[in-house]
Short mmCIF file of C-alpha atoms in Angstrom, two decimals:
data_model
loop_
_atom_site.label_atom_id
_atom_site.label_comp_id
_atom_site.label_asym_id
_atom_site.label_seq_id
_atom_site.Cartn_x
_atom_site.Cartn_y
_atom_site.Cartn_z
CA MET F 1 -10.84 28.67 -20.89
CA SER F 2 -13.73 27.62 -18.69
CA ASN F 3 -13.15 24.37 -16.91
CA LEU F 4 -14.79 21.46 -18.73
CA ILE F 5 -13.66 18.83 -16.24
CA ARG F 6 -15.93 18.31 -13.25
CA SER F 7 -14.12 15.93 -10.91
CA LEU F 8 -11.84 12.96 -10.37
CA GLY F 9 -13.95 9.96 -11.35
CA TYR F 10 -11.87 6.83 -10.84
CA LEU F 11 -8.43 5.26 -10.61
CA ARG F 12 -7.20 2.20 -12.45
CA VAL F 13 -4.33 0.40 -10.75
CA GLU F 14 -2.22 -2.54 -11.93
CA ALA F 15 -1.11 -4.72 -9.03
CA THR F 16 0.93 -7.84 -8.35
CA ASP F 17 -1.19 -8.96 -5.37
CA LEU F 18 -4.94 -8.66 -5.95
CA PRO F 19 -6.04 -10.60 -2.84
CA ALA F 20 -4.05 -8.15 -0.69
CA TRP F 21 -5.79 -5.25 -2.46
CA ARG F 22 -9.24 -6.78 -1.92
CA ASP F 23 -8.57 -7.16 1.81
CA PHE F 24 -7.04 -3.70 2.06
CA GLY F 25 -9.88 -2.00 0.21
CA VAL F 26 -12.69 -3.69 2.11
CA LYS F 27 -11.24 -4.41 5.56
CA VAL F 28 -9.02 -1.34 5.99
CA LEU F 29 -10.49 1.43 3.84
CA GLY F 30 -14.11 0.37 4.32
CA LEU F 31 -14.87 0.35 0.59
CA THR F 32 -17.52 -1.96 -0.87
CA GLU F 33 -16.49 -4.71 -3.26
CA GLY F 34 -18.29 -4.38 -6.56
CA ARG F 35 -18.42 -6.45 -9.71
CA GLY F 36 -17.45 -5.83 -13.28
CA PRO F 37 -16.63 -7.21 -16.71
CA ASP F 38 -13.13 -8.49 -15.83
CA PRO F 39 -13.39 -11.58 -13.59
CA GLN F 40 -9.78 -11.13 -12.47
CA ALA F 41 -10.13 -7.48 -11.42
CA VAL F 42 -11.00 -6.07 -8.00
CA TYR F 43 -13.74 -3.43 -8.15
CA LEU F 44 -14.00 -1.10 -5.14
CA ARG F 45 -17.03 1.15 -4.65
CA MET F 46 -17.62 4.31 -2.64
CA ASP F 47 -21.04 5.34 -3.96
CA GLU F 48 -23.46 4.73 -6.83
CA LEU F 49 -20.73 4.28 -9.43
CA PRO F 50 -19.86 0.66 -10.20
CA ALA F 51 -16.27 1.24 -9.07
CA ARG F 52 -14.09 4.17 -8.04
CA ILE F 53 -10.93 2.04 -7.83
CA VAL F 54 -10.35 -0.79 -10.30
CA VAL F 55 -7.35 -3.04 -9.60
CA THR F 56 -6.23 -5.33 -12.41
CA PRO F 57 -3.41 -7.92 -12.55
CA GLY F 58 -0.06 -6.54 -13.66
CA ALA F 59 3.61 -7.42 -13.82
CA LYS F 60 4.38 -4.50 -11.51
CA ASP F 61 2.50 -2.18 -9.18
CA ARG F 62 1.58 1.06 -10.88
CA LEU F 63 -1.12 3.63 -11.50
CA ALA F 64 -2.46 2.74 -14.94
CA ALA F 65 -4.73 5.78 -15.33
CA SER F 66 -6.78 8.40 -13.54
CA GLY F 67 -10.29 8.99 -14.89
CA TRP F 68 -11.82 12.48 -15.05
CA GLU F 69 -15.54 13.11 -15.51
CA LEU F 70 -17.10 15.65 -17.87
CA ALA F 71 -20.76 16.60 -18.08
CA ASP F 72 -21.68 15.31 -21.55
CA PRO F 73 -20.43 14.44 -25.06
CA THR F 74 -20.41 18.12 -26.08
CA ALA F 75 -17.95 18.95 -23.31
CA LEU F 76 -15.79 15.95 -24.24
CA ALA F 77 -15.77 17.00 -27.90
CA GLU F 78 -14.73 20.51 -26.87
CA LEU F 79 -11.89 19.12 -24.74
CA THR F 80 -10.78 16.92 -27.64
CA GLY F 81 -10.53 20.04 -29.78
CA VAL F 82 -8.46 21.80 -27.09
CA PHE F 83 -6.00 18.88 -27.06
CA GLU F 84 -5.77 18.77 -30.84
CA GLU F 85 -5.16 22.51 -31.05
CA ALA F 86 -2.38 22.14 -28.46
CA GLY F 87 -0.77 19.33 -30.47
CA ILE F 88 -1.46 16.67 -27.81
CA ALA F 89 -2.07 13.15 -29.07
CA VAL F 90 -5.59 11.97 -28.23
CA LYS F 91 -6.51 8.29 -28.11
CA PRO F 92 -10.26 7.64 -28.54
CA ALA F 93 -11.61 4.57 -26.78
CA GLY F 94 -12.85 1.57 -28.72
CA ALA F 95 -15.98 -0.41 -27.94
CA ASP F 96 -14.15 -2.89 -25.70
CA GLU F 97 -12.59 -0.13 -23.62
CA LEU F 98 -15.91 1.69 -23.25
CA ALA F 99 -17.54 -1.54 -22.07
CA ASP F 100 -14.69 -2.19 -19.65
CA ARG F 101 -14.93 1.35 -18.20
CA ARG F 102 -18.76 1.29 -18.28
CA VAL F 103 -18.98 4.77 -19.82
CA SER F 104 -20.52 6.05 -23.05
CA HIS F 105 -17.59 8.21 -24.26
CA LEU F 106 -13.89 8.25 -23.37
CA ILE F 107 -10.59 9.66 -24.62
CA SER F 108 -7.12 9.42 -23.10
CA VAL F 109 -3.93 11.50 -23.17
CA ASP F 110 -0.59 11.58 -21.36
CA ASP F 111 0.47 14.60 -19.33
CA PRO F 112 4.03 16.03 -19.69
CA ALA F 113 5.31 13.65 -16.98
CA GLY F 114 3.84 10.59 -18.72
CA ASN F 115 0.85 10.15 -16.41
CA ARG F 116 -2.09 8.63 -18.27
CA LEU F 117 -5.37 10.56 -17.93
CA GLU F 118 -8.74 9.33 -19.17
CA PHE F 119 -11.63 11.74 -19.76
CA PHE F 120 -15.14 10.33 -19.84
CA CYS F 121 -18.86 11.05 -19.69
CA GLY F 122 -21.97 8.94 -19.45
CA ALA F 123 -20.92 6.70 -16.57
CA ALA F 124 -23.20 3.78 -15.76
CA LEU F 125 -24.69 3.70 -12.27
CA ASP F 126 -25.09 0.68 -10.01
CA THR F 127 -28.57 0.52 -8.48
CA ARG F 128 -27.35 -1.67 -5.62
CA PRO F 129 -26.47 0.50 -2.58
CA ALA F 130 -22.76 0.61 -1.78
CA LEU F 131 -23.13 -0.65 1.80
CA SER F 132 -19.76 -0.71 3.52
CA THR F 133 -19.25 -3.58 5.95
CA THR F 134 -17.64 -1.03 8.28
CA GLY F 135 -20.53 1.44 8.02
CA THR F 136 -18.28 4.05 6.38
CA ARG F 137 -19.84 6.68 4.12
CA PHE F 138 -17.74 8.74 1.72
CA VAL F 139 -17.95 12.31 0.43
CA THR F 140 -18.24 12.17 -3.39
CA GLY F 141 -21.03 13.74 -5.48
CA ASP F 142 -19.97 16.91 -7.27
CA GLN F 143 -16.61 16.71 -5.45
CA GLY F 144 -15.71 13.44 -7.15
CA MET F 145 -13.90 10.58 -5.45
CA GLY F 146 -11.19 12.70 -3.82
CA HIS F 147 -7.82 13.98 -4.97
CA ILE F 148 -4.57 12.55 -6.28
CA VAL F 149 -0.98 13.73 -6.00
CA LEU F 150 1.05 12.98 -9.12
CA PRO F 151 4.81 13.17 -9.68
CA ALA F 152 5.80 16.11 -11.92
CA SER F 153 9.44 17.12 -12.28
CA ASP F 154 8.88 19.95 -14.80
CA ASP F 155 6.89 22.59 -12.92
CA ALA F 156 6.33 24.92 -15.88
CA ALA F 157 5.19 22.14 -18.22
CA ALA F 158 2.84 20.68 -15.59
CA LEU F 159 1.27 24.06 -14.80
CA HIS F 160 0.77 24.78 -18.49
CA PHE F 161 -0.89 21.40 -19.08
CA TYR F 162 -3.20 21.35 -16.06
CA GLY F 163 -3.87 25.07 -15.90
CA ASP F 164 -3.80 26.47 -19.44
CA ILE F 165 -4.95 23.35 -21.33
CA LEU F 166 -7.18 21.47 -18.90
CA GLY F 167 -8.49 24.62 -17.23
CA PHE F 168 -7.82 23.59 -13.64
CA ARG F 169 -7.58 26.50 -11.19
CA LEU F 170 -4.44 26.99 -9.10
CA ARG F 171 -5.68 26.92 -5.52
CA ASP F 172 -2.44 26.90 -3.52
CA THR F 173 1.31 26.50 -3.80
CA MET F 174 3.65 24.99 -1.22
CA ARG F 175 7.43 25.43 -1.18
CA LEU F 176 9.21 22.15 -0.51
CA ILE F 177 12.61 21.69 1.11
CA PRO F 178 14.43 19.05 -1.00
CA GLU F 179 15.97 17.14 1.90
CA HIS F 180 12.56 16.89 3.58
CA ILE F 181 11.22 14.84 0.67
CA GLY F 182 14.20 12.55 0.22
CA LEU F 183 16.01 14.58 -2.46
CA PRO F 184 19.55 16.00 -2.36
CA PRO F 185 19.87 19.55 -0.99
CA GLY F 186 19.65 22.12 -3.76
CA SER F 187 19.55 25.85 -4.24
CA GLU F 188 16.51 25.82 -6.52
CA PRO F 189 13.13 25.97 -4.78
CA LEU F 190 10.77 23.06 -5.36
CA TRP F 191 7.07 23.76 -5.61
CA MET F 192 4.04 21.62 -4.92
CA ARG F 193 0.98 22.85 -6.82
CA PHE F 194 -2.63 22.27 -5.76
CA LEU F 195 -5.25 22.60 -8.51
CA GLY F 196 -9.01 22.24 -8.53
CA CYS F 197 -11.71 21.65 -11.13
CA GLY F 198 -14.78 21.78 -8.87
CA PRO F 199 -15.75 22.68 -5.32
CA ARG F 200 -13.17 20.40 -3.67
CA HIS F 201 -10.14 22.46 -2.61
CA HIS F 202 -7.95 20.44 -4.96
CA SER F 203 -8.55 17.42 -7.16
CA VAL F 204 -4.94 17.08 -8.28
CA ALA F 205 -1.66 18.14 -6.76
CA LEU F 206 1.66 18.04 -8.57
CA ALA F 207 4.92 17.45 -6.74
CA PRO F 208 8.57 16.93 -7.81
CA ILE F 209 8.67 13.73 -5.74
CA PRO F 210 9.78 10.45 -7.33
CA ALA F 211 7.05 7.79 -7.20
CA PRO F 212 7.91 4.29 -8.48
CA SER F 213 4.19 3.44 -8.83
CA GLY F 214 3.41 6.69 -10.68
CA LEU F 215 1.20 7.94 -7.84
CA ILE F 216 2.21 9.67 -4.61
CA HIS F 217 -1.16 9.41 -2.90
CA LEU F 218 -4.92 9.24 -3.30
CA MET F 219 -7.13 11.07 -0.81
CA ILE F 220 -10.59 9.75 0.03
CA GLU F 221 -12.89 11.66 2.39
CA THR F 222 -15.41 10.29 4.88
CA GLU F 223 -18.60 11.88 6.17
CA THR F 224 -17.58 11.88 9.85
CA LEU F 225 -14.46 12.20 11.97
CA ASP F 226 -15.43 8.95 13.68
CA ASP F 227 -15.05 7.19 10.31
CA VAL F 228 -11.41 8.30 10.29
CA GLY F 229 -10.87 7.17 13.89
CA ARG F 230 -12.38 3.77 13.20
CA ALA F 231 -10.14 3.39 10.14
CA ILE F 232 -7.10 4.01 12.36
CA ASP F 233 -8.34 1.20 14.60
CA ARG F 234 -8.77 -1.08 11.57
CA CYS F 235 -5.21 -0.32 10.45
CA ALA F 236 -3.99 -1.59 13.81
CA ARG F 237 -6.13 -4.75 13.67
CA GLN F 238 -5.23 -5.53 10.05
CA LYS F 239 -1.57 -4.54 10.51
CA ALA F 240 -1.87 -2.06 7.66
CA PRO F 241 1.24 0.17 7.45
CA MET F 242 0.19 3.61 8.69
CA ILE F 243 2.94 6.04 7.71
CA SER F 244 1.66 9.17 9.44
CA THR F 245 -0.06 10.21 12.60
CA LEU F 246 -3.38 12.01 12.50
CA GLY F 247 -3.09 15.67 11.51
CA ARG F 248 -4.81 18.66 9.93
CA HIS F 249 -3.49 20.09 6.67
CA ALA F 250 -2.87 23.82 6.52
CA ASN F 251 -4.31 24.48 3.05
CA ASP F 252 -7.46 22.35 2.72
CA ASP F 253 -8.23 21.81 6.46
CA MET F 254 -8.41 18.03 6.00
CA VAL F 255 -8.04 15.99 9.20
CA SER F 256 -6.38 12.80 8.01
CA PHE F 257 -3.78 10.10 8.30
CA TYR F 258 -1.81 8.20 5.64
CA VAL F 259 -1.63 4.45 5.09
CA ARG F 260 0.41 2.57 2.49
CA THR F 261 -1.39 0.46 -0.11
CA PRO F 262 -0.23 -2.97 -1.33
CA SER F 263 1.00 -1.15 -4.49
CA GLY F 264 3.37 1.16 -2.61
CA PHE F 265 1.52 4.46 -2.96
CA ASP F 266 -0.40 5.96 -0.07
CA ILE F 267 -4.02 6.62 0.81
CA GLU F 268 -4.77 9.84 2.66
CA TYR F 269 -7.87 8.99 4.68
CA GLY F 270 -9.57 12.18 5.79
CA TYR F 271 -12.54 14.19 6.97
CA GLY F 272 -13.63 17.84 6.82
CA GLY F 273 -11.92 19.03 3.65
CA ARG F 274 -12.45 22.62 2.55
CA THR F 275 -14.60 23.49 -0.45
CA VAL F 276 -14.04 26.70 -2.40
CA ASP F 277 -15.80 29.18 -4.66
CA ASP F 278 -13.55 30.21 -7.55
CA ASP F 279 -15.24 33.63 -7.73
CA THR F 280 -13.90 34.52 -4.28
CA TRP F 281 -10.91 32.20 -3.82
CA ILE F 282 -7.41 33.73 -3.70
CA ALA F 283 -4.44 31.44 -4.41
CA ARG F 284 -1.60 31.81 -1.94
CA HIS F 285 1.60 30.12 -0.77
CA THR F 286 1.18 27.71 2.11
CA THR F 287 4.15 27.94 4.45
CA ALA F 288 3.36 24.86 6.55
CA HIS F 289 2.34 21.39 5.50
CA SER F 290 0.03 20.89 8.48
CA VAL F 291 -1.46 22.90 11.34
CA TRP F 292 -0.74 19.99 13.65
CA GLY F 293 0.16 16.30 13.44
CA HIS F 294 1.01 14.41 10.26
CA ARG F 295 4.32 13.12 11.56
CA PHE F 296 5.55 10.84 8.81
CA SER F 297 7.62 7.66 8.94
CA GLY F 298 8.60 5.15 6.32
CA GLY F 299 8.96 7.49 3.36
CA GLY F 300 7.18 10.37 1.70
CA HIS F 301 3.53 10.76 0.84
#
């Protein structure tokens, strides 16, 4: 099928410490605090959307949902039909949920690993410029807000869902050594899959890595390398827990570092990610995680 999904639109996170998230988002990541219908929530902006990350109060820290943007109601109706034909339960949004998300149409489903995905169109725009107090500008547009890495223990089921049903394109595969990601040694190979739905090298990656929060990491991309360097300096000043050194990934060329969020998952903060053309792209196995750098401490990513 042709890919109906355009990009990663937003993340919704439940958190136990919202003030810590507000400080982390604004003072460390350089995001702009927005406003929204829930007075208790933290709304974090990157661009003209009202919020790319929405953090709401919760009993535990977890990824509540990832939001994926489609072009229009016709595309959303077609995707709904694909889900129904595949026997996947679809939950249409009610008026309250549409108002909360600030979109005109939305449905949600769970992937085979239990990750909640929301599919939407008709997002409202915020006419106020998203002016970061740190001067940071982010790469979004037709590439969306970045990419996410989700836990997926059943490789075949995950590939079928994201590839055959959602229409994402397999861009790369990486073989993982179990003991390198905190798992017991085993004879079976473990695979990390990188899939794209637009020009960004990948918008979702799937890895057999346990993640208590339901998310391994979110990548956000800045317009300049200096933005990344200044973020490293802010991590030091704010005592934010950086868990990797700067490095360049082997598959998407991203120069980045990783920092842990107040919810326990990581942010990959990067610059210079590769974009691809599906007509000419050839999916291959990546044999190295990074060309240089990315020395990790304090857990996986």
